[in-house]
């Protein structure tokens, strides 16, 4: 079946612009996660959704970052007023229920802020 | 705060060698541990998941062990092949929801 998909695959934007990153999880997966992978920082957790609720937003680095999930499926990560330090690969993952299950990752969105 | 460390950071071996990648974590209160591989420019592929109550998992040429009390895991790759070249990441499920990732081991298997 189809895996986790993310769009766009690459995004180049100017500093100060807003961007939206999209994640389509595996059908039927109730848990969805956003991670960020940047040079020198490794892979870090951003936010976790169970259904449409986000019980853990502890990894969002600032209030410029927000995410939502609708219909228990698609999720959008929004970064407002982008900064150069936001440049990274943003990865989305889903799992059937919770983090004790295997997490399946999408290919990521590479964001470059000029 | 959970911290995950992987040793070595990079490893280069000739084809056919058996090898061991190491992962350590500071907080033993984990639910599971996963090993992933990441190919350049691509997402993560889950290789093995070990629940906290398990000691090891095997898949083909891969064997992962977990010693929760000492905060260690190893990934054993038998008869390495050039196609095994990738970055290998271990991650622990901490706080019930999120994965905390290690720093990764970059593996190169030469023909």
PDB file of C-alpha atoms in Angstrom:
ATOM      1  CA  UNK A   1       0.000   0.000   0.000  1.00  0.00           C
ATOM      2  CA  UNK A   2       0.911   3.664  -0.155  1.00  0.00           C
ATOM      3  CA  UNK A   3       3.395   4.961   2.360  1.00  0.00           C
ATOM      4  CA  UNK A   4       3.665   8.350   4.020  1.00  0.00           C
ATOM      5  CA  UNK A   5       3.843  11.137   1.463  1.00  0.00           C
ATOM      6  CA  UNK A   6       5.014  14.706   1.910  1.00  0.00           C
ATOM      7  CA  UNK A   7       4.821  17.763  -0.259  1.00  0.00           C
ATOM      8  CA  UNK A   8       6.575  19.675  -1.550  1.00  0.00           C
ATOM      9  CA  UNK A   9       9.769  17.643  -1.721  1.00  0.00           C
ATOM     10  CA  UNK A  10      11.782  20.837  -1.887  1.00  0.00           C
ATOM     11  CA  UNK A  11      10.917  24.378  -0.921  1.00  0.00           C
ATOM     12  CA  UNK A  12      13.061  27.467  -1.319  1.00  0.00           C
ATOM     13  CA  UNK A  13      11.755  30.623   0.277  1.00  0.00           C
ATOM     14  CA  UNK A  14      12.934  34.056   1.258  1.00  0.00           C
ATOM     15  CA  UNK A  15      13.477  35.060   4.829  1.00  0.00           C
ATOM     16  CA  UNK A  16      10.313  36.441   6.355  1.00  0.00           C
ATOM     17  CA  UNK A  17       7.895  34.484   4.165  1.00  0.00           C
ATOM     18  CA  UNK A  18       5.435  31.915   5.502  1.00  0.00           C
ATOM     19  CA  UNK A  19       5.583  28.284   4.343  1.00  0.00           C
ATOM     20  CA  UNK A  20       3.249  25.309   4.610  1.00  0.00           C
ATOM     21  CA  UNK A  21       4.445  21.731   4.559  1.00  0.00           C
ATOM     22  CA  UNK A  22       2.023  18.884   4.016  1.00  0.00           C
ATOM     23  CA  UNK A  23       1.992  15.289   5.246  1.00  0.00           C
ATOM     24  CA  UNK A  24      -0.315  12.476   4.148  1.00  0.00           C
ATOM     25  CA  UNK A  25       0.017   9.578   6.591  1.00  0.00           C
ATOM     26  CA  UNK A  26      -0.634   5.935   5.889  1.00  0.00           C
ATOM     27  CA  UNK A  27      -4.375   5.353   5.723  1.00  0.00           C
ATOM     28  CA  UNK A  28      -5.767   4.298   9.077  1.00  0.00           C
ATOM     29  CA  UNK A  29      -2.793   5.460  11.131  1.00  0.00           C
ATOM     30  CA  UNK A  30      -4.057   7.493  14.049  1.00  0.00           C
ATOM     31  CA  UNK A  31      -0.683   8.771  15.276  1.00  0.00           C
ATOM     32  CA  UNK A  32       1.297  11.341  13.299  1.00  0.00           C
ATOM     33  CA  UNK A  33       4.643  12.959  14.105  1.00  0.00           C
ATOM     34  CA  UNK A  34       6.719  15.799  12.741  1.00  0.00           C
ATOM     35  CA  UNK A  35      10.505  15.795  13.089  1.00  0.00           C
ATOM     36  CA  UNK A  36      13.215  18.110  11.843  1.00  0.00           C
ATOM     37  CA  UNK A  37      16.661  17.118  10.643  1.00  0.00           C
ATOM     38  CA  UNK A  38      19.200  19.895  10.375  1.00  0.00           C
ATOM     39  CA  UNK A  39      22.950  19.940  10.008  1.00  0.00           C
ATOM     40  CA  UNK A  40      24.619  19.795  13.355  1.00  0.00           C
ATOM     41  CA  UNK A  41      21.378  19.149  15.228  1.00  0.00           C
ATOM     42  CA  UNK A  42      20.461  15.645  14.176  1.00  0.00           C
ATOM     43  CA  UNK A  43      16.871  14.526  14.137  1.00  0.00           C
ATOM     44  CA  UNK A  44      14.604  16.263  16.619  1.00  0.00           C
ATOM     45  CA  UNK A  45      10.957  15.823  17.527  1.00  0.00           C
ATOM     46  CA  UNK A  46       8.570  18.688  16.838  1.00  0.00           C
ATOM     47  CA  UNK A  47       4.969  17.634  17.491  1.00  0.00           C
ATOM     48  CA  UNK A  48       2.784  14.562  17.915  1.00  0.00           C
ATOM     49  CA  UNK A  49      -0.860  14.113  16.900  1.00  0.00           C
ATOM     50  CA  UNK A  50      -3.252  11.461  18.111  1.00  0.00           C
ATOM     51  CA  UNK A  51      -6.217  11.843  15.794  1.00  0.00           C
ATOM     52  CA  UNK A  52      -6.725  15.586  15.388  1.00  0.00           C
ATOM     53  CA  UNK A  53      -5.385  16.430  18.835  1.00  0.00           C
ATOM     54  CA  UNK A  54      -1.789  17.372  19.599  1.00  0.00           C
ATOM     55  CA  UNK A  55      -1.029  16.167  23.141  1.00  0.00           C
ATOM     56  CA  UNK A  56       2.666  16.920  22.742  1.00  0.00           C
ATOM     57  CA  UNK A  57       3.856  20.128  21.100  1.00  0.00           C
ATOM     58  CA  UNK A  58       6.967  20.354  23.216  1.00  0.00           C
ATOM     59  CA  UNK A  59       9.388  20.203  20.299  1.00  0.00           C
ATOM     60  CA  UNK A  60       8.104  23.218  18.393  1.00  0.00           C
ATOM     61  CA  UNK A  61      11.050  25.640  18.544  1.00  0.00           C
ATOM     62  CA  UNK A  62       9.080  28.878  18.639  1.00  0.00           C
ATOM     63  CA  UNK A  63       5.604  30.340  18.269  1.00  0.00           C
ATOM     64  CA  UNK A  64       6.334  30.835  14.578  1.00  0.00           C
ATOM     65  CA  UNK A  65       5.763  27.110  14.197  1.00  0.00           C
ATOM     66  CA  UNK A  66       2.295  25.597  14.235  1.00  0.00           C
ATOM     67  CA  UNK A  67       0.665  22.434  12.977  1.00  0.00           C
ATOM     68  CA  UNK A  68      -2.788  21.092  12.496  1.00  0.00           C
ATOM     69  CA  UNK A  69      -4.368  17.853  11.473  1.00  0.00           C
ATOM     70  CA  UNK A  70      -7.812  17.515   9.966  1.00  0.00           C
ATOM     71  CA  UNK A  71     -10.073  14.493   9.600  1.00  0.00           C
ATOM     72  CA  UNK A  72      -7.541  12.388  11.452  1.00  0.00           C
ATOM     73  CA  UNK A  73      -5.508  12.301   8.268  1.00  0.00           C
ATOM     74  CA  UNK A  74      -3.595  15.084   6.504  1.00  0.00           C
ATOM     75  CA  UNK A  75      -1.381  17.348   8.575  1.00  0.00           C
ATOM     76  CA  UNK A  76       0.076  20.744   7.757  1.00  0.00           C
ATOM     77  CA  UNK A  77       3.126  22.257   9.424  1.00  0.00           C
ATOM     78  CA  UNK A  78       3.227  26.034   9.064  1.00  0.00           C
ATOM     79  CA  UNK A  79       6.269  28.192   9.661  1.00  0.00           C
ATOM     80  CA  UNK A  80       5.614  31.919   9.800  1.00  0.00           C
ATOM     81  CA  UNK A  81       8.182  34.610   9.100  1.00  0.00           C
ATOM     82  CA  UNK A  82      10.816  32.037   8.183  1.00  0.00           C
ATOM     83  CA  UNK A  83      14.389  32.505   9.354  1.00  0.00           C
ATOM     84  CA  UNK A  84      17.580  31.046   7.925  1.00  0.00           C
ATOM     85  CA  UNK A  85      17.917  28.743  10.923  1.00  0.00           C
ATOM     86  CA  UNK A  86      14.637  27.108   9.880  1.00  0.00           C
ATOM     87  CA  UNK A  87      16.446  25.544   6.919  1.00  0.00           C
ATOM     88  CA  UNK A  88      16.278  21.787   7.420  1.00  0.00           C
ATOM     89  CA  UNK A  89      14.604  18.620   6.231  1.00  0.00           C
ATOM     90  CA  UNK A  90      11.178  18.243   7.790  1.00  0.00           C
ATOM     91  CA  UNK A  91      10.113  14.633   8.195  1.00  0.00           C
ATOM     92  CA  UNK A  92       6.678  13.285   8.911  1.00  0.00           C
ATOM     93  CA  UNK A  93       5.934   9.847  10.328  1.00  0.00           C
ATOM     94  CA  UNK A  94       2.817   7.892  11.172  1.00  0.00           C
ATOM     95  CA  UNK A  95       2.064   4.811  13.218  1.00  0.00           C
ATOM     96  CA  UNK A  96      -1.054   2.727  13.716  1.00  0.00           C
ATOM     97  CA  UNK A  97      -1.803   3.937  17.192  1.00  0.00           C
ATOM     98  CA  UNK A  98       1.010   5.212  19.374  1.00  0.00           C
ATOM     99  CA  UNK A  99       4.751   5.425  19.638  1.00  0.00           C
ATOM    100  CA  UNK A 100       5.114   1.851  20.868  1.00  0.00           C
ATOM    101  CA  UNK A 101       4.334   0.910  17.277  1.00  0.00           C
ATOM    102  CA  UNK A 102       6.785   1.170  14.416  1.00  0.00           C
ATOM    103  CA  UNK A 103       6.875   4.662  12.968  1.00  0.00           C
ATOM    104  CA  UNK A 104       6.858   4.908   9.181  1.00  0.00           C
ATOM    105  CA  UNK A 105       8.566   7.941   7.720  1.00  0.00           C
ATOM    106  CA  UNK A 106       7.889   9.993   4.623  1.00  0.00           C
ATOM    107  CA  UNK A 107      10.656  11.178   2.278  1.00  0.00           C
ATOM    108  CA  UNK A 108      10.756  14.625   3.860  1.00  0.00           C
ATOM    109  CA  UNK A 109      10.553  18.209   2.678  1.00  0.00           C
ATOM    110  CA  UNK A 110      13.832  20.034   2.263  1.00  0.00           C
ATOM    111  CA  UNK A 111      13.309  23.666   3.255  1.00  0.00           C
ATOM    112  CA  UNK A 112      15.864  26.291   2.315  1.00  0.00           C
ATOM    113  CA  UNK A 113      15.440  29.832   3.614  1.00  0.00           C
ATOM    114  CA  UNK A 114      17.532  32.367   1.748  1.00  0.00           C
TER     115      UNK A 114
ATOM    116  CA  UNK B   1      16.515  14.449  29.567  1.00  0.00           C
ATOM    117  CA  UNK B   2      16.963  11.375  27.376  1.00  0.00           C
ATOM    118  CA  UNK B   3      20.171  11.389  25.356  1.00  0.00           C
ATOM    119  CA  UNK B   4      21.082   8.813  22.734  1.00  0.00           C
ATOM    120  CA  UNK B   5      24.625   8.295  21.521  1.00  0.00           C
ATOM    121  CA  UNK B   6      25.921   6.130  18.706  1.00  0.00           C
ATOM    122  CA  UNK B   7      29.417   4.796  18.244  1.00  0.00           C
ATOM    123  CA  UNK B   8      31.219   4.868  15.906  1.00  0.00           C
ATOM    124  CA  UNK B   9      30.175   8.009  14.044  1.00  0.00           C
ATOM    125  CA  UNK B  10      31.526   6.541  10.822  1.00  0.00           C
ATOM    126  CA  UNK B  11      32.659   3.104   9.736  1.00  0.00           C
ATOM    127  CA  UNK B  12      34.260   1.848   6.548  1.00  0.00           C
ATOM    128  CA  UNK B  13      34.587  -1.893   5.909  1.00  0.00           C
ATOM    129  CA  UNK B  14      35.237  -4.208   2.966  1.00  0.00           C
ATOM    130  CA  UNK B  15      32.387  -6.251   1.597  1.00  0.00           C
ATOM    131  CA  UNK B  16      31.694  -9.490   3.475  1.00  0.00           C
ATOM    132  CA  UNK B  17      32.707  -8.328   6.920  1.00  0.00           C
ATOM    133  CA  UNK B  18      30.465  -8.719   9.930  1.00  0.00           C
ATOM    134  CA  UNK B  19      30.034  -5.498  11.875  1.00  0.00           C
ATOM    135  CA  UNK B  20      28.482  -4.078  15.025  1.00  0.00           C
ATOM    136  CA  UNK B  21      26.959  -0.662  15.531  1.00  0.00           C
ATOM    137  CA  UNK B  22      26.464   0.602  19.059  1.00  0.00           C
ATOM    138  CA  UNK B  23      23.766   2.726  20.629  1.00  0.00           C
ATOM    139  CA  UNK B  24      23.503   3.910  24.222  1.00  0.00           C
ATOM    140  CA  UNK B  25      20.804   5.865  26.013  1.00  0.00           C
ATOM    141  CA  UNK B  26      20.793   7.605  29.365  1.00  0.00           C
ATOM    142  CA  UNK B  27      17.265   6.933  30.633  1.00  0.00           C
ATOM    143  CA  UNK B  28      16.207   3.272  30.784  1.00  0.00           C
ATOM    144  CA  UNK B  29      12.508   4.191  30.970  1.00  0.00           C
ATOM    145  CA  UNK B  30      11.841   3.464  27.329  1.00  0.00           C
ATOM    146  CA  UNK B  31       8.970   1.702  25.612  1.00  0.00           C
ATOM    147  CA  UNK B  32      10.930   0.438  22.664  1.00  0.00           C
ATOM    148  CA  UNK B  33      14.014   1.009  20.549  1.00  0.00           C
ATOM    149  CA  UNK B  34      14.092   1.202  16.779  1.00  0.00           C
ATOM    150  CA  UNK B  35      16.918   0.975  14.292  1.00  0.00           C
ATOM    151  CA  UNK B  36      16.535   2.912  11.042  1.00  0.00           C
ATOM    152  CA  UNK B  37      18.597   3.361   7.933  1.00  0.00           C
ATOM    153  CA  UNK B  38      18.715   6.585   5.996  1.00  0.00           C
ATOM    154  CA  UNK B  39      19.960   6.836   2.449  1.00  0.00           C
ATOM    155  CA  UNK B  40      21.221  10.204   1.184  1.00  0.00           C
ATOM    156  CA  UNK B  41      18.369  12.567   0.341  1.00  0.00           C
ATOM    157  CA  UNK B  42      15.751  10.091   1.476  1.00  0.00           C
ATOM    158  CA  UNK B  43      13.582   9.446   4.493  1.00  0.00           C
ATOM    159  CA  UNK B  44      14.064   6.825   7.160  1.00  0.00           C
ATOM    160  CA  UNK B  45      13.416   3.129   6.719  1.00  0.00           C
ATOM    161  CA  UNK B  46      12.614   1.135   9.839  1.00  0.00           C
ATOM    162  CA  UNK B  47      14.809  -1.931  10.145  1.00  0.00           C
ATOM    163  CA  UNK B  48      13.992  -3.441  13.510  1.00  0.00           C
ATOM    164  CA  UNK B  49      11.887  -2.557  16.524  1.00  0.00           C
ATOM    165  CA  UNK B  50      12.594  -4.072  19.925  1.00  0.00           C
ATOM    166  CA  UNK B  51       9.977  -3.679  22.638  1.00  0.00           C
ATOM    167  CA  UNK B  52      11.330  -2.916  26.105  1.00  0.00           C
ATOM    168  CA  UNK B  53      10.410  -6.416  27.283  1.00  0.00           C
ATOM    169  CA  UNK B  54      12.399  -8.064  24.488  1.00  0.00           C
ATOM    170  CA  UNK B  55      16.098  -8.804  24.299  1.00  0.00           C
ATOM    171  CA  UNK B  56      16.616  -9.055  20.553  1.00  0.00           C
ATOM    172  CA  UNK B  57      15.053  -9.000  17.107  1.00  0.00           C
ATOM    173  CA  UNK B  58      16.288 -10.486  13.860  1.00  0.00           C
ATOM    174  CA  UNK B  59      15.538  -9.721  10.243  1.00  0.00           C
ATOM    175  CA  UNK B  60      17.606 -11.418   7.576  1.00  0.00           C
ATOM    176  CA  UNK B  61      21.240 -10.445   8.047  1.00  0.00           C
ATOM    177  CA  UNK B  62      20.359  -7.971  10.782  1.00  0.00           C
ATOM    178  CA  UNK B  63      20.209  -8.688  14.485  1.00  0.00           C
ATOM    179  CA  UNK B  64      19.486  -6.079  17.127  1.00  0.00           C
ATOM    180  CA  UNK B  65      19.890  -6.598  20.848  1.00  0.00           C
ATOM    181  CA  UNK B  66      18.644  -4.534  23.746  1.00  0.00           C
ATOM    182  CA  UNK B  67      19.944  -4.342  27.300  1.00  0.00           C
ATOM    183  CA  UNK B  68      17.533  -1.904  28.830  1.00  0.00           C
ATOM    184  CA  UNK B  69      19.052  -1.889  32.299  1.00  0.00           C
ATOM    185  CA  UNK B  70      22.460  -0.851  31.018  1.00  0.00           C
ATOM    186  CA  UNK B  71      21.037   1.483  28.384  1.00  0.00           C
ATOM    187  CA  UNK B  72      22.627  -0.223  25.403  1.00  0.00           C
ATOM    188  CA  UNK B  73      21.651  -1.661  22.056  1.00  0.00           C
ATOM    189  CA  UNK B  74      23.707  -3.148  19.262  1.00  0.00           C
ATOM    190  CA  UNK B  75      22.918  -3.710  15.607  1.00  0.00           C
ATOM    191  CA  UNK B  76      24.804  -6.627  14.096  1.00  0.00           C
ATOM    192  CA  UNK B  77      25.079  -6.796  10.316  1.00  0.00           C
ATOM    193  CA  UNK B  78      26.306 -10.097   8.933  1.00  0.00           C
ATOM    194  CA  UNK B  79      28.159 -10.475   5.646  1.00  0.00           C
ATOM    195  CA  UNK B  80      27.980  -6.791   4.779  1.00  0.00           C
ATOM    196  CA  UNK B  81      27.239  -5.715   1.203  1.00  0.00           C
ATOM    197  CA  UNK B  82      27.786  -2.433  -0.667  1.00  0.00           C
ATOM    198  CA  UNK B  83      24.003  -1.943  -0.591  1.00  0.00           C
ATOM    199  CA  UNK B  84      24.214  -1.704   3.173  1.00  0.00           C
ATOM    200  CA  UNK B  85      26.006   1.633   2.838  1.00  0.00           C
ATOM    201  CA  UNK B  86      23.836   4.234   4.542  1.00  0.00           C
ATOM    202  CA  UNK B  87      23.479   6.110   7.806  1.00  0.00           C
ATOM    203  CA  UNK B  88      22.096   3.987  10.615  1.00  0.00           C
ATOM    204  CA  UNK B  89      20.089   5.661  13.354  1.00  0.00           C
ATOM    205  CA  UNK B  90      18.825   4.252  16.598  1.00  0.00           C
ATOM    206  CA  UNK B  91      15.912   5.860  18.387  1.00  0.00           C
ATOM    207  CA  UNK B  92      14.153   5.225  21.681  1.00  0.00           C
ATOM    208  CA  UNK B  93      10.529   5.879  22.434  1.00  0.00           C
ATOM    209  CA  UNK B  94      10.533   8.207  25.371  1.00  0.00           C
ATOM    210  CA  UNK B  95       7.665   9.981  27.077  1.00  0.00           C
ATOM    211  CA  UNK B  96       5.286   7.569  25.397  1.00  0.00           C
ATOM    212  CA  UNK B  97       4.930   9.525  22.197  1.00  0.00           C
ATOM    213  CA  UNK B  98       8.118  10.642  20.589  1.00  0.00           C
ATOM    214  CA  UNK B  99      11.290   9.138  19.278  1.00  0.00           C
ATOM    215  CA  UNK B 100      14.591  10.454  20.561  1.00  0.00           C
ATOM    216  CA  UNK B 101      17.242   9.813  17.949  1.00  0.00           C
ATOM    217  CA  UNK B 102      20.902   9.055  18.215  1.00  0.00           C
ATOM    218  CA  UNK B 103      23.562  10.874  16.303  1.00  0.00           C
ATOM    219  CA  UNK B 104      23.887   8.163  13.655  1.00  0.00           C
ATOM    220  CA  UNK B 105      26.614   5.929  12.257  1.00  0.00           C
ATOM    221  CA  UNK B 106      27.619   6.493   8.648  1.00  0.00           C
ATOM    222  CA  UNK B 107      28.504   3.122   7.127  1.00  0.00           C
ATOM    223  CA  UNK B 108      30.428   2.575   3.899  1.00  0.00           C
ATOM    224  CA  UNK B 109      30.856  -0.955   2.581  1.00  0.00           C
ATOM    225  CA  UNK B 110      33.406  -1.183  -0.201  1.00  0.00           C
ATOM    226  CA  UNK B 111      33.209  -3.809  -2.972  1.00  0.00           C
TER     227      UNK B 111
END
